[in-house]
Amino acid sequence: MDADLEQLQHLESLSRQLDPGKSLRDHLTAMSFTHVSEFINSLPARKAYVKADCPELKKLEISDEGKSMDLLLKIVQNEVHHAGINAASGGHLGYIPGGGLWLSGMGDMLAAVGNRYAGLAFSGTGAVIMENQLLRWLCQLVGYPVTAHGNIASGGSMATLVALTTARDHHKINSANVRRSVLYFTSQAHHCIHKAIHILGLSEAVIREVQVNELYQMDVDALSQMIADDKLNGLYPFLVIATAGTTNTGAIDPLDQIADMAQSNGLWYHVDAAYGGFFMLLEEQKEKFKGIERSDSLVLDPHKGMFLPFGIGVVLVKDRNALLKAHHADAAYMVDTEGAEEINPADCGPELTKHFRGMRMWLPLHYHGVDAFRACLREKLLLCQYFHQEIKKLGFETGPSPSLSVTYYRYPAEDRNDFNKKLVEKLHEDGRVFFSSTVLDGEVWIRCAILSFRTHLEQVQLGIQMIKENLEKLK
Ligand SMILES: *Cc1c(COP(=O)(O)O)cnc(C)c1O
C-alpha cells in the first residue's frame, strides 16, 4: 500500500505549528523579552517575599487547542514570578540566596535552541569541550592537579551524590562490609549528605557526628579520637566530610587539619564548598580554604557563588579514574561514541542525556570577565560585615564576626526563642526583604545571608530598617 501523501501533507502543516516561522518567532521572542525585562525593572519596587496561592495557574487546564502567549505570560508574571520568595530579588537574604544572571538566561536560550547533546563528545563536541574547559578552570581554582576531573550536575545535592558514589566505590564498600564502615561529619553538614547516604545504600554504615567548637567548626581532636576508637574496635573508617562555608552560619571547617587526619588514616576526604567555594576567587580569602586542595572530592554551586540561575552544581574529583570507574557504563548501542579525545560527561555522573548547563556559565564568565565576579563577591562580604555591625547597634545579640557572607542574630528578649520566632513571622509578613531563621543548639536565631548579585547597600539598609520597625511593633 502506498503511503498516503495527502495525509502526510496535512500532518506536516499541523506539525509545523511547533516550529514557528521567522515573523511569529520574532514576535513571541519580543513578547517574552519584554516580559523578563520588565520583570527585572520592577524588582526594586517589589517585595522579596509574597505569600501566594496562584488561583489562575491552578485553574489553567492543559487543552487540545493552544492558548495565547499573552495569557500564558500573564500567569507567569502574576502567579509564578511574583509568588513566594523572589530569588531574583536583591532583597532575598534568606537561606543561601540564588542568582539569575541575565547572561545566563541568554546562555540557556542558546543552549536550548541549539540543543547540542552535551553528554558525549562524539555528538556535542563543542558543548563537551566547553564543559570540560569549565571543569579544568574550577580544578585550577581549588588547586587540583590536571589529572582531576568532574561533572556539571543540576545542583549541589546531585554533585554530592556523584562524589559520595565515587568515595563508596573507591573504598569498595558493599553489602558485606557496610555495617563496619564509618563516615564522619558534623551536625552542620548539609542535609543533602544524609540524602546521598540513603540513596547510596550507606544508611547501614556507622555514621559519626563529630563535635563542633563554639564557631560551629569540626573539632579535629574529637575526629581524631573517634577514628582511633573506631579502628581499635575493628571498624573501617573510610570517609570524612568537611564543609567550607556551612549553610547555617558560614563556618569553614579546619580543612588542612582534617586533611592531615584523612591522609594519615587513609580516608576519602570530601569537602562541601557548595556555598563558600567561589570566595576562593578572592586572593585575600584563599587562606581560609587552605587544605581544600588536599581533598579527594568537592562540590561547588555556581547557582550560589557565581550568581547563575538555579540548576547548576559542580563536583570535582581529584583522581579522575576513580570518578570514571564509578560512573562509566558500556552499552552496545554506544560503540560509535568511543575514542573521543575529550572525557564524556556521561561517564562522570548518573546522567546520559543532560541539559547543556555549561553554556549558562561559560557565556557570563567570558562576557563579564572574572574580575566582575570578584568585585561582586567582595561586595557581598563587606555588606555582611556592615549588616553584622549595624544589627548590633539595634541591640541584637549576634554570632561571631562573619567568616563569609552569612551572619546570625537574635533579640535578647525574655523568652527569647518565642520572641525571635514571632519576629521572623513579622518579617515574613512584611516581606520587603526576606530573612530566614535557624536553630543552633536548640536556640532560635535569625540569619542574614548575602549572596544575590542584586543585593547592594540599599537592600541591606532596607532590611535593617524593616527589622527595626518590626521589632518596635513587637515590643
Ligand atoms: C546549597 C547547599 C547544598 C545543596 O546544594 P543544592 O544546590 O541546593 O542541591 C549543599 N551544601 C551546602 C553547604 C549548601 O549550601
Tab-separated table of C-alpha atoms and ligand atoms in Angstrom:
chain	number	residue	atom	x	y	z
A	1	MET	CA	0.000	0.000	0.000
A	2	ASP	CA	1.316	3.449	-0.911
A	3	ALA	CA	1.865	5.914	1.849
A	4	ASP	CA	-0.916	8.469	1.749
A	5	LEU	CA	0.871	11.640	0.587
A	6	GLU	CA	-2.145	13.829	1.077
A	7	GLN	CA	-2.432	12.711	4.675
A	8	LEU	CA	1.278	13.354	5.104
A	9	GLN	CA	0.935	16.908	3.801
A	10	HIS	CA	-1.943	17.523	6.114
A	11	LEU	CA	0.004	16.280	9.122
A	12	GLU	CA	3.001	18.302	8.079
A	13	SER	CA	1.015	21.521	8.015
A	14	LEU	CA	-0.273	20.738	11.507
A	15	SER	CA	3.054	19.720	12.992
A	16	ARG	CA	4.740	22.830	11.598
A	17	GLN	CA	2.855	24.759	14.273
A	18	LEU	CA	5.547	23.504	16.628
A	19	ASP	CA	8.198	25.297	14.599
A	20	PRO	CA	7.071	28.922	14.192
A	21	GLY	CA	8.418	30.799	11.174
A	22	LYS	CA	10.563	33.888	11.430
A	23	SER	CA	7.946	36.574	11.927
A	24	LEU	CA	5.969	34.676	14.551
A	25	ARG	CA	9.200	33.590	16.193
A	26	ASP	CA	10.397	37.176	16.418
A	27	HIS	CA	7.039	38.249	17.771
A	28	LEU	CA	6.974	35.587	20.514
A	29	THR	CA	10.589	36.322	21.401
A	30	ALA	CA	9.888	40.041	21.674
A	31	MET	CA	6.919	39.360	23.959
A	32	SER	CA	8.964	37.096	26.206
A	33	PHE	CA	11.859	39.514	26.352
A	34	THR	CA	9.599	42.420	27.157
A	35	HIS	CA	8.204	40.290	29.958
A	36	VAL	CA	11.563	39.393	31.526
A	37	SER	CA	12.980	42.847	31.062
A	38	GLU	CA	10.010	44.433	32.811
A	39	PHE	CA	10.301	41.798	35.498
A	40	ILE	CA	13.815	42.995	36.266
A	41	ASN	CA	12.827	46.657	36.145
A	42	SER	CA	10.035	46.014	38.633
A	43	LEU	CA	12.218	44.238	41.196
A	44	PRO	CA	13.269	47.259	43.309
A	45	ALA	CA	9.632	48.222	43.899
A	46	ARG	CA	8.541	44.691	44.751
A	47	LYS	CA	8.674	42.671	47.930
A	48	ALA	CA	11.218	39.882	48.282
A	49	TYR	CA	8.575	37.595	49.734
A	50	VAL	CA	4.901	37.346	48.863
A	51	LYS	CA	2.643	34.610	50.153
A	52	ALA	CA	0.532	33.447	47.221
A	53	ASP	CA	-1.926	30.738	46.290
A	54	CYS	CA	-1.891	31.053	42.492
A	55	PRO	CA	-5.601	30.605	41.573
A	56	GLU	CA	-5.278	31.246	37.817
A	57	LEU	CA	-2.397	28.830	37.473
A	58	LYS	CA	-4.284	26.117	39.338
A	59	LYS	CA	-7.332	26.641	37.135
A	60	LEU	CA	-5.491	26.531	33.827
A	61	GLU	CA	-6.038	23.177	32.146
A	62	ILE	CA	-3.848	21.570	29.543
A	63	SER	CA	-6.079	21.551	26.489
A	64	ASP	CA	-6.032	20.122	22.961
A	65	GLU	CA	-6.024	23.604	21.481
A	66	GLY	CA	-3.263	26.117	22.078
A	67	LYS	CA	-3.634	29.302	24.133
A	68	SER	CA	-2.468	32.872	23.645
A	69	MET	CA	1.063	33.815	24.656
A	70	ASP	CA	-0.399	36.861	26.327
A	71	LEU	CA	-2.466	34.744	28.702
A	72	LEU	CA	0.451	32.462	29.492
A	73	LEU	CA	2.867	35.301	30.190
A	74	LYS	CA	0.294	36.988	32.446
A	75	ILE	CA	0.096	33.844	34.568
A	76	VAL	CA	3.859	33.610	34.724
A	77	GLN	CA	4.069	37.231	35.766
A	78	ASN	CA	1.319	37.225	38.393
A	79	GLU	CA	1.498	33.753	39.817
A	80	VAL	CA	4.972	32.376	39.150
A	81	HIS	CA	7.477	35.204	39.039
A	82	HIS	CA	5.878	37.026	41.940
A	83	ALA	CA	4.768	34.163	44.180
A	84	GLY	CA	6.765	33.071	47.206
A	85	ILE	CA	10.374	34.082	47.773
A	86	ASN	CA	11.631	36.189	44.908
A	87	ALA	CA	15.044	34.627	44.417
A	88	ALA	CA	15.859	37.099	41.647
A	89	SER	CA	15.416	39.984	44.074
A	90	GLY	CA	18.315	41.672	45.817
A	91	GLY	CA	16.105	41.643	48.903
A	92	HIS	CA	16.484	37.887	49.258
A	93	LEU	CA	18.713	37.487	52.298
A	94	GLY	CA	17.422	34.112	53.491
A	95	TYR	CA	18.728	30.524	53.168
A	96	ILE	CA	21.501	30.808	50.575
A	97	PRO	CA	20.212	33.325	48.022
A	98	GLY	CA	20.126	32.370	44.372
A	99	GLY	CA	21.274	34.247	41.317
A	100	GLY	CA	19.901	34.551	37.808
A	101	LEU	CA	22.439	36.483	35.740
A	102	TRP	CA	20.937	37.906	32.580
A	103	LEU	CA	23.772	36.490	30.502
A	104	SER	CA	22.977	33.034	31.888
A	105	GLY	CA	19.431	33.495	30.636
A	106	MET	CA	20.887	34.195	27.217
A	107	GLY	CA	23.125	31.164	27.616
A	108	ASP	CA	20.167	28.940	28.469
A	109	MET	CA	18.380	30.152	25.380
A	110	LEU	CA	21.383	29.450	23.196
A	111	ALA	CA	21.784	26.022	24.787
A	112	ALA	CA	18.120	25.089	24.472
A	113	VAL	CA	17.610	26.317	20.930
A	114	GLY	CA	20.905	24.848	19.688
A	115	ASN	CA	20.062	21.688	21.648
A	116	ARG	CA	23.551	20.202	21.498
A	117	TYR	CA	23.822	16.807	23.078
A	118	ALA	CA	26.136	17.582	25.973
A	119	GLY	CA	26.593	14.050	27.303
A	120	LEU	CA	29.033	12.795	24.696
A	121	ALA	CA	31.901	14.427	22.816
A	122	PHE	CA	31.004	12.465	19.666
A	123	SER	CA	27.663	14.222	19.380
A	124	GLY	CA	28.229	17.533	21.102
A	125	THR	CA	31.927	18.146	20.520
A	126	GLY	CA	31.904	21.883	21.216
A	127	ALA	CA	29.475	21.533	24.112
A	128	VAL	CA	31.661	18.920	25.785
A	129	ILE	CA	34.875	20.869	25.157
A	130	MET	CA	33.168	23.891	26.755
A	131	GLU	CA	32.059	21.950	29.849
A	132	ASN	CA	35.444	20.293	30.228
A	133	GLN	CA	37.194	23.670	29.990
A	134	LEU	CA	34.976	24.989	32.773
A	135	LEU	CA	35.792	21.958	34.900
A	136	ARG	CA	39.510	22.488	34.338
A	137	TRP	CA	39.179	26.146	35.311
A	138	LEU	CA	37.444	25.108	38.539
A	139	CYS	CA	40.100	22.461	39.232
A	140	GLN	CA	42.712	25.208	38.949
A	141	LEU	CA	40.709	27.464	41.237
A	142	VAL	CA	40.742	24.889	44.042
A	143	GLY	CA	44.310	23.728	43.430
A	144	TYR	CA	43.540	20.296	41.988
A	145	PRO	CA	46.062	18.727	39.565
A	146	VAL	CA	45.459	18.281	35.824
A	147	THR	CA	44.527	14.647	36.448
A	148	ALA	CA	41.400	15.774	38.283
A	149	HIS	CA	38.041	15.986	36.574
A	150	GLY	CA	34.395	16.373	37.469
A	151	ASN	CA	30.879	16.841	36.278
A	152	ILE	CA	28.455	19.706	35.854
A	153	ALA	CA	25.294	18.499	37.550
A	154	SER	CA	21.979	20.142	38.370
A	155	GLY	CA	22.927	21.304	41.842
A	156	GLY	CA	24.947	20.671	44.964
A	157	SER	CA	22.847	17.697	46.027
A	158	MET	CA	23.390	15.818	42.757
A	159	ALA	CA	27.062	16.768	42.778
A	160	THR	CA	27.342	15.382	46.321
A	161	LEU	CA	25.738	12.152	45.187
A	162	VAL	CA	28.403	11.756	42.481
A	163	ALA	CA	31.225	12.488	44.953
A	164	LEU	CA	29.986	10.040	47.570
A	165	THR	CA	29.328	7.344	44.962
A	166	THR	CA	32.963	7.689	43.941
A	167	ALA	CA	34.126	7.501	47.568
A	168	ARG	CA	31.993	4.440	48.241
A	169	ASP	CA	33.236	2.569	45.189
A	170	HIS	CA	36.847	3.602	45.646
A	171	HIS	CA	36.765	2.107	49.134
A	172	LYS	CA	34.817	-0.921	47.887
A	173	ILE	CA	32.021	-0.509	50.401
A	174	ASN	CA	29.411	-3.198	49.731
A	175	SER	CA	26.795	-5.274	51.497
A	176	ALA	CA	29.482	-7.459	53.081
A	177	ASN	CA	31.306	-4.626	54.853
A	178	VAL	CA	28.876	-1.706	55.063
A	179	ARG	CA	27.951	-2.316	58.709
A	180	ARG	CA	31.514	-1.821	59.878
A	181	SER	CA	32.317	1.078	57.552
A	182	VAL	CA	32.398	4.511	59.182
A	183	LEU	CA	31.686	8.061	57.930
A	184	TYR	CA	32.362	11.281	59.837
A	185	PHE	CA	30.771	14.710	59.611
A	186	THR	CA	29.276	17.329	61.926
A	187	SER	CA	25.758	18.445	62.803
A	188	GLN	CA	26.386	21.425	60.492
A	189	ALA	CA	26.796	19.303	57.337
A	190	HIS	CA	24.120	19.994	54.731
A	191	HIS	CA	21.157	17.597	54.732
A	192	CYS	CA	21.890	16.600	51.121
A	193	ILE	CA	24.645	14.429	52.633
A	194	HIS	CA	22.079	12.403	54.566
A	195	LYS	CA	20.037	12.059	51.396
A	196	ALA	CA	23.036	10.847	49.408
A	197	ILE	CA	23.938	8.340	52.127
A	198	HIS	CA	20.436	6.949	51.994
A	199	ILE	CA	20.306	6.726	48.192
A	200	LEU	CA	23.760	5.127	48.040
A	201	GLY	CA	22.797	2.284	50.379
A	202	LEU	CA	25.073	3.578	53.134
A	203	SER	CA	22.387	4.026	55.772
A	204	GLU	CA	23.588	0.883	57.482
A	205	ALA	CA	27.129	2.188	57.796
A	206	VAL	CA	28.286	3.697	61.092
A	207	ILE	CA	27.618	7.423	60.921
A	208	ARG	CA	29.551	9.540	63.418
A	209	GLU	CA	28.540	13.056	64.236
A	210	VAL	CA	31.766	14.849	65.057
A	211	GLN	CA	31.545	17.532	67.728
A	212	VAL	CA	31.812	21.191	66.745
A	213	ASN	CA	33.566	24.032	68.564
A	214	GLU	CA	31.955	27.346	69.562
A	215	LEU	CA	32.332	28.573	65.965
A	216	TYR	CA	30.453	25.503	64.665
A	217	GLN	CA	33.605	24.141	63.036
A	218	MET	CA	34.572	20.494	63.194
A	219	ASP	CA	36.579	19.670	66.319
A	220	VAL	CA	39.583	17.885	64.832
A	221	ASP	CA	40.713	16.387	68.144
A	222	ALA	CA	37.294	14.820	68.543
A	223	LEU	CA	37.546	13.471	64.987
A	224	SER	CA	40.978	12.034	65.669
A	225	GLN	CA	39.776	10.323	68.853
A	226	MET	CA	36.719	8.872	67.105
A	227	ILE	CA	38.780	7.445	64.252
A	228	ALA	CA	41.289	5.894	66.683
A	229	ASP	CA	38.496	4.353	68.782
A	230	ASP	CA	36.699	3.019	65.735
A	231	LYS	CA	39.865	1.413	64.381
A	232	LEU	CA	40.581	-0.130	67.738
A	233	ASN	CA	37.098	-1.632	67.684
A	234	GLY	CA	37.705	-3.281	64.326
A	235	LEU	CA	35.651	-0.828	62.296
A	236	TYR	CA	36.656	0.599	58.899
A	237	PRO	CA	36.710	4.429	58.809
A	238	PHE	CA	36.550	5.406	55.121
A	239	LEU	CA	35.040	8.854	54.647
A	240	VAL	CA	35.231	12.274	56.298
A	241	ILE	CA	33.142	15.189	55.048
A	242	ALA	CA	34.071	18.788	55.825
A	243	THR	CA	32.136	21.923	54.937
A	244	ALA	CA	33.728	25.070	53.523
A	245	GLY	CA	31.023	27.557	54.343
A	246	THR	CA	28.125	25.968	56.212
A	247	THR	CA	24.631	26.930	55.183
A	248	ASN	CA	23.705	27.709	58.782
A	249	THR	CA	26.461	30.073	59.877
A	250	GLY	CA	29.014	30.245	57.053
A	251	ALA	CA	31.606	28.419	59.179
A	252	ILE	CA	34.574	26.844	57.408
A	253	ASP	CA	35.895	23.638	58.959
A	254	PRO	CA	39.663	23.456	59.600
A	255	LEU	CA	40.304	21.982	56.174
A	256	ASP	CA	44.054	21.497	56.428
A	257	GLN	CA	43.931	19.716	59.770
A	258	ILE	CA	41.134	17.464	58.585
A	259	ALA	CA	43.279	16.683	55.534
A	260	ASP	CA	46.027	15.511	57.910
A	261	MET	CA	43.559	13.195	59.629
A	262	ALA	CA	42.214	11.856	56.361
A	263	GLN	CA	45.686	11.305	54.970
A	264	SER	CA	47.156	9.544	57.988
A	265	ASN	CA	44.106	7.285	58.283
A	266	GLY	CA	43.558	6.588	54.600
A	267	LEU	CA	40.085	8.174	54.470
A	268	TRP	CA	38.361	9.640	51.445
A	269	TYR	CA	38.180	13.371	52.113
A	270	HIS	CA	35.179	15.219	50.711
A	271	VAL	CA	34.681	18.981	51.070
A	272	ASP	CA	31.255	20.539	50.633
A	273	ALA	CA	32.064	24.009	49.286
A	274	ALA	CA	28.658	24.413	47.628
A	275	TYR	CA	28.069	27.749	49.309
A	276	GLY	CA	31.539	29.038	50.132
A	277	GLY	CA	33.770	27.728	47.356
A	278	PHE	CA	33.642	30.657	44.960
A	279	PHE	CA	35.042	33.031	47.579
A	280	MET	CA	38.322	31.336	46.641
A	281	LEU	CA	38.299	33.609	43.601
A	282	LEU	CA	39.391	36.322	46.036
A	283	GLU	CA	43.116	36.225	46.747
A	284	GLU	CA	42.606	37.628	50.256
A	285	GLN	CA	40.115	34.856	51.141
A	286	LYS	CA	42.197	31.913	49.945
A	287	GLU	CA	43.930	31.352	53.273
A	288	LYS	CA	40.599	30.346	54.857
A	289	PHE	CA	40.347	27.483	52.363
A	290	LYS	CA	43.884	26.204	52.847
A	291	GLY	CA	43.846	22.426	52.704
A	292	ILE	CA	40.900	22.169	50.294
A	293	GLU	CA	43.410	21.184	47.601
A	294	ARG	CA	44.237	18.098	49.662
A	295	SER	CA	40.676	16.768	49.456
A	296	ASP	CA	39.687	13.852	47.204
A	297	SER	CA	36.444	15.400	46.027
A	298	LEU	CA	34.499	18.592	46.459
A	299	VAL	CA	31.304	20.327	45.480
A	300	LEU	CA	30.776	23.917	44.291
A	301	ASP	CA	27.441	25.519	43.433
A	302	PRO	CA	27.691	28.070	40.616
A	303	HIS	CA	23.994	28.789	41.218
A	304	LYS	CA	25.118	30.275	44.517
A	305	GLY	CA	28.592	31.817	44.396
A	306	MET	CA	28.610	32.587	40.679
A	307	PHE	CA	25.093	34.032	40.711
A	308	LEU	CA	23.830	31.687	37.985
A	309	PRO	CA	20.163	30.646	37.839
A	310	PHE	CA	19.156	27.564	39.839
A	311	GLY	CA	20.108	24.281	38.244
A	312	ILE	CA	23.897	24.043	38.213
A	313	GLY	CA	26.181	22.361	40.756
A	314	VAL	CA	29.664	21.023	40.159
A	315	VAL	CA	31.513	18.024	41.558
A	316	LEU	CA	35.296	17.758	41.227
A	317	VAL	CA	37.230	14.559	41.904
A	318	LYS	CA	40.998	14.582	42.227
A	319	ASP	CA	41.518	11.086	40.819
A	320	ARG	CA	39.527	11.119	37.601
A	321	ASN	CA	39.937	7.376	37.194
A	322	ALA	CA	38.025	6.850	40.428
A	323	LEU	CA	35.265	9.106	39.081
A	324	LEU	CA	35.145	7.271	35.745
A	325	LYS	CA	35.244	3.856	37.339
A	326	ALA	CA	32.239	4.686	39.487
A	327	HIS	CA	30.171	6.148	36.630
A	328	HIS	CA	31.219	4.690	33.308
A	329	ALA	CA	28.944	2.105	31.739
A	330	ASP	CA	29.192	0.292	28.417
A	331	ALA	CA	26.311	-0.350	26.082
A	332	ALA	CA	26.317	-1.965	22.674
A	333	TYR	CA	24.366	0.874	21.040
A	334	MET	CA	27.000	3.387	22.131
A	335	VAL	CA	30.012	1.937	20.287
A	336	ASP	CA	30.218	4.863	17.825
A	337	THR	CA	30.849	7.284	20.656
A	338	GLU	CA	34.111	5.788	21.909
A	339	GLY	CA	37.617	7.010	21.285
A	340	ALA	CA	36.935	10.743	21.589
A	341	GLU	CA	39.733	12.901	22.965
A	342	GLU	CA	37.506	14.617	25.485
A	343	ILE	CA	36.199	12.864	28.579
A	344	ASN	CA	32.486	12.288	28.134
A	345	PRO	CA	30.297	13.971	30.764
A	346	ALA	CA	28.035	10.909	30.594
A	347	ASP	CA	30.895	8.845	32.052
A	348	CYS	CA	31.246	11.149	35.050
A	349	GLY	CA	27.769	11.115	36.579
A	350	PRO	CA	24.376	9.420	36.501
A	351	GLU	CA	23.006	11.401	33.539
A	352	LEU	CA	23.335	10.317	29.917
A	353	THR	CA	21.268	12.937	28.147
A	354	LYS	CA	21.657	16.160	30.052
A	355	HIS	CA	20.855	19.827	29.964
A	356	PHE	CA	23.751	21.652	28.321
A	357	ARG	CA	24.486	23.562	31.518
A	358	GLY	CA	27.958	24.696	30.593
A	359	MET	CA	26.620	27.428	28.319
A	360	ARG	CA	24.904	29.337	31.141
A	361	MET	CA	28.233	29.526	32.988
A	362	TRP	CA	30.546	29.989	30.001
A	363	LEU	CA	28.700	32.946	28.497
A	364	PRO	CA	28.636	35.258	31.568
A	365	LEU	CA	32.133	34.205	32.619
A	366	HIS	CA	33.620	35.160	29.260
A	367	TYR	CA	31.391	38.151	28.631
A	368	HIS	CA	31.913	39.849	32.008
A	369	GLY	CA	35.360	38.501	32.846
A	370	VAL	CA	36.346	37.096	36.246
A	371	ASP	CA	37.030	40.499	37.826
A	372	ALA	CA	33.339	41.426	37.729
A	373	PHE	CA	32.564	38.287	39.748
A	374	ARG	CA	35.374	39.079	42.177
A	375	ALA	CA	34.022	42.584	42.786
A	376	CYS	CA	30.530	41.241	43.382
A	377	LEU	CA	31.759	38.600	45.859
A	378	ARG	CA	33.893	41.156	47.696
A	379	GLU	CA	30.905	43.489	47.929
A	380	LYS	CA	28.822	40.693	49.493
A	381	LEU	CA	31.434	40.008	52.178
A	382	LEU	CA	31.574	43.687	53.066
A	383	LEU	CA	27.786	44.029	53.087
A	384	CYS	CA	27.555	41.138	55.536
A	385	GLN	CA	30.064	42.819	57.843
A	386	TYR	CA	28.068	46.029	57.565
A	387	PHE	CA	24.845	44.220	58.471
A	388	HIS	CA	26.556	42.493	61.398
A	389	GLN	CA	27.792	45.819	62.745
A	390	GLU	CA	24.510	47.675	62.255
A	391	ILE	CA	22.266	45.000	63.725
A	392	LYS	CA	24.300	45.099	66.934
A	393	LYS	CA	23.563	48.812	67.187
A	394	LEU	CA	19.861	47.951	67.322
A	395	GLY	CA	20.521	45.912	70.464
A	396	PHE	CA	20.659	42.496	68.838
A	397	GLU	CA	22.912	39.743	70.073
A	398	THR	CA	24.954	38.291	67.193
A	399	GLY	CA	27.161	35.371	66.311
A	400	PRO	CA	30.874	35.980	65.744
A	401	SER	CA	32.118	38.333	63.055
A	402	PRO	CA	31.008	36.651	59.796
A	403	SER	CA	33.608	34.349	58.234
A	404	LEU	CA	31.904	34.696	54.830
A	405	SER	CA	28.583	36.302	53.893
A	406	VAL	CA	26.260	34.666	56.441
A	407	THR	CA	25.654	36.038	59.902
A	408	TYR	CA	23.095	35.337	62.628
A	409	TYR	CA	21.405	37.385	65.313
A	410	ARG	CA	18.578	37.376	67.834
A	411	TYR	CA	16.895	39.862	70.095
A	412	PRO	CA	17.770	39.233	73.746
A	413	ALA	CA	14.190	39.425	74.972
A	414	GLU	CA	12.807	37.427	77.828
A	415	ASP	CA	11.521	34.153	76.425
A	416	ARG	CA	13.870	34.794	73.525
A	417	ASN	CA	13.102	31.719	71.408
A	418	ASP	CA	9.459	32.626	71.296
A	419	PHE	CA	10.148	36.303	70.748
A	420	ASN	CA	12.531	35.705	67.850
A	421	LYS	CA	10.171	33.219	66.224
A	422	LYS	CA	7.478	35.879	66.356
A	423	LEU	CA	9.861	38.442	64.965
A	424	VAL	CA	10.629	36.187	61.995
A	425	GLU	CA	6.905	35.753	61.361
A	426	LYS	CA	6.525	39.530	61.384
A	427	LEU	CA	9.437	39.893	58.964
A	428	HIS	CA	7.850	37.373	56.619
A	429	GLU	CA	4.509	39.168	56.768
A	430	ASP	CA	6.287	42.389	55.916
A	431	GLY	CA	8.279	40.733	53.119
A	432	ARG	CA	10.110	43.773	51.728
A	433	VAL	CA	13.316	41.920	52.489
A	434	PHE	CA	13.390	38.193	53.179
A	435	PHE	CA	15.280	36.688	56.141
A	436	SER	CA	15.147	33.068	57.317
A	437	SER	CA	15.747	31.586	60.743
A	438	THR	CA	17.603	28.591	62.089
A	439	VAL	CA	18.105	26.646	65.311
A	440	LEU	CA	21.581	26.405	66.833
A	441	ASP	CA	21.974	24.293	69.973
A	442	GLY	CA	18.232	24.460	70.498
A	443	GLU	CA	18.155	28.273	70.252
A	444	VAL	CA	16.299	30.257	67.604
A	445	TRP	CA	18.432	32.649	65.565
A	446	ILE	CA	17.620	34.791	62.544
A	447	ARG	CA	20.048	34.615	59.652
A	448	CYS	CA	21.200	37.146	57.143
A	449	ALA	CA	22.752	35.512	54.091
A	450	ILE	CA	24.032	37.840	51.400
A	451	LEU	CA	24.848	36.313	48.039
A	452	SER	CA	22.483	37.701	45.435
A	453	PHE	CA	24.290	39.758	42.811
A	454	ARG	CA	21.421	42.253	43.127
A	455	THR	CA	21.968	42.841	46.839
A	456	HIS	CA	23.625	46.180	47.406
A	457	LEU	CA	23.806	48.658	50.273
A	458	GLU	CA	20.259	49.863	49.565
A	459	GLN	CA	18.702	46.427	50.113
A	460	VAL	CA	20.714	45.778	53.270
A	461	GLN	CA	19.749	49.146	54.709
A	462	LEU	CA	16.113	48.490	53.880
A	463	GLY	CA	16.414	45.129	55.653
A	464	ILE	CA	17.815	46.782	58.761
A	465	GLN	CA	15.115	49.454	58.698
A	466	MET	CA	12.478	46.754	58.319
A	467	ILE	CA	13.852	44.793	61.282
A	468	LYS	CA	13.864	47.964	63.357
A	469	GLU	CA	10.240	48.753	62.545
A	470	ASN	CA	9.010	45.227	63.211
A	471	LEU	CA	10.994	44.983	66.422
A	472	GLU	CA	9.339	48.137	67.710
A	473	LYS	CA	5.900	46.804	66.825
A	474	LEU	CA	6.602	43.579	68.693
A	475	LYS	CA	7.992	45.302	71.782
B	1	LIG	C1	23.025	24.627	48.974
B	1	LIG	C2	23.943	23.687	49.635
B	1	LIG	C3	23.942	22.329	49.309
B	1	LIG	C4	22.908	21.705	48.409
B	1	LIG	O1	23.011	22.148	47.129
B	1	LIG	P1	21.743	22.270	46.151
B	1	LIG	O2	22.342	23.018	45.017
B	1	LIG	O3	20.704	23.050	46.892
B	1	LIG	O4	21.294	20.913	45.795
B	1	LIG	C5	24.894	21.531	49.903
B	1	LIG	N1	25.780	22.030	50.780
B	1	LIG	C6	25.807	23.332	51.127
B	1	LIG	C7	26.828	23.803	52.100
B	1	LIG	C8	24.876	24.203	50.562
B	1	LIG	O5	24.899	25.487	50.927
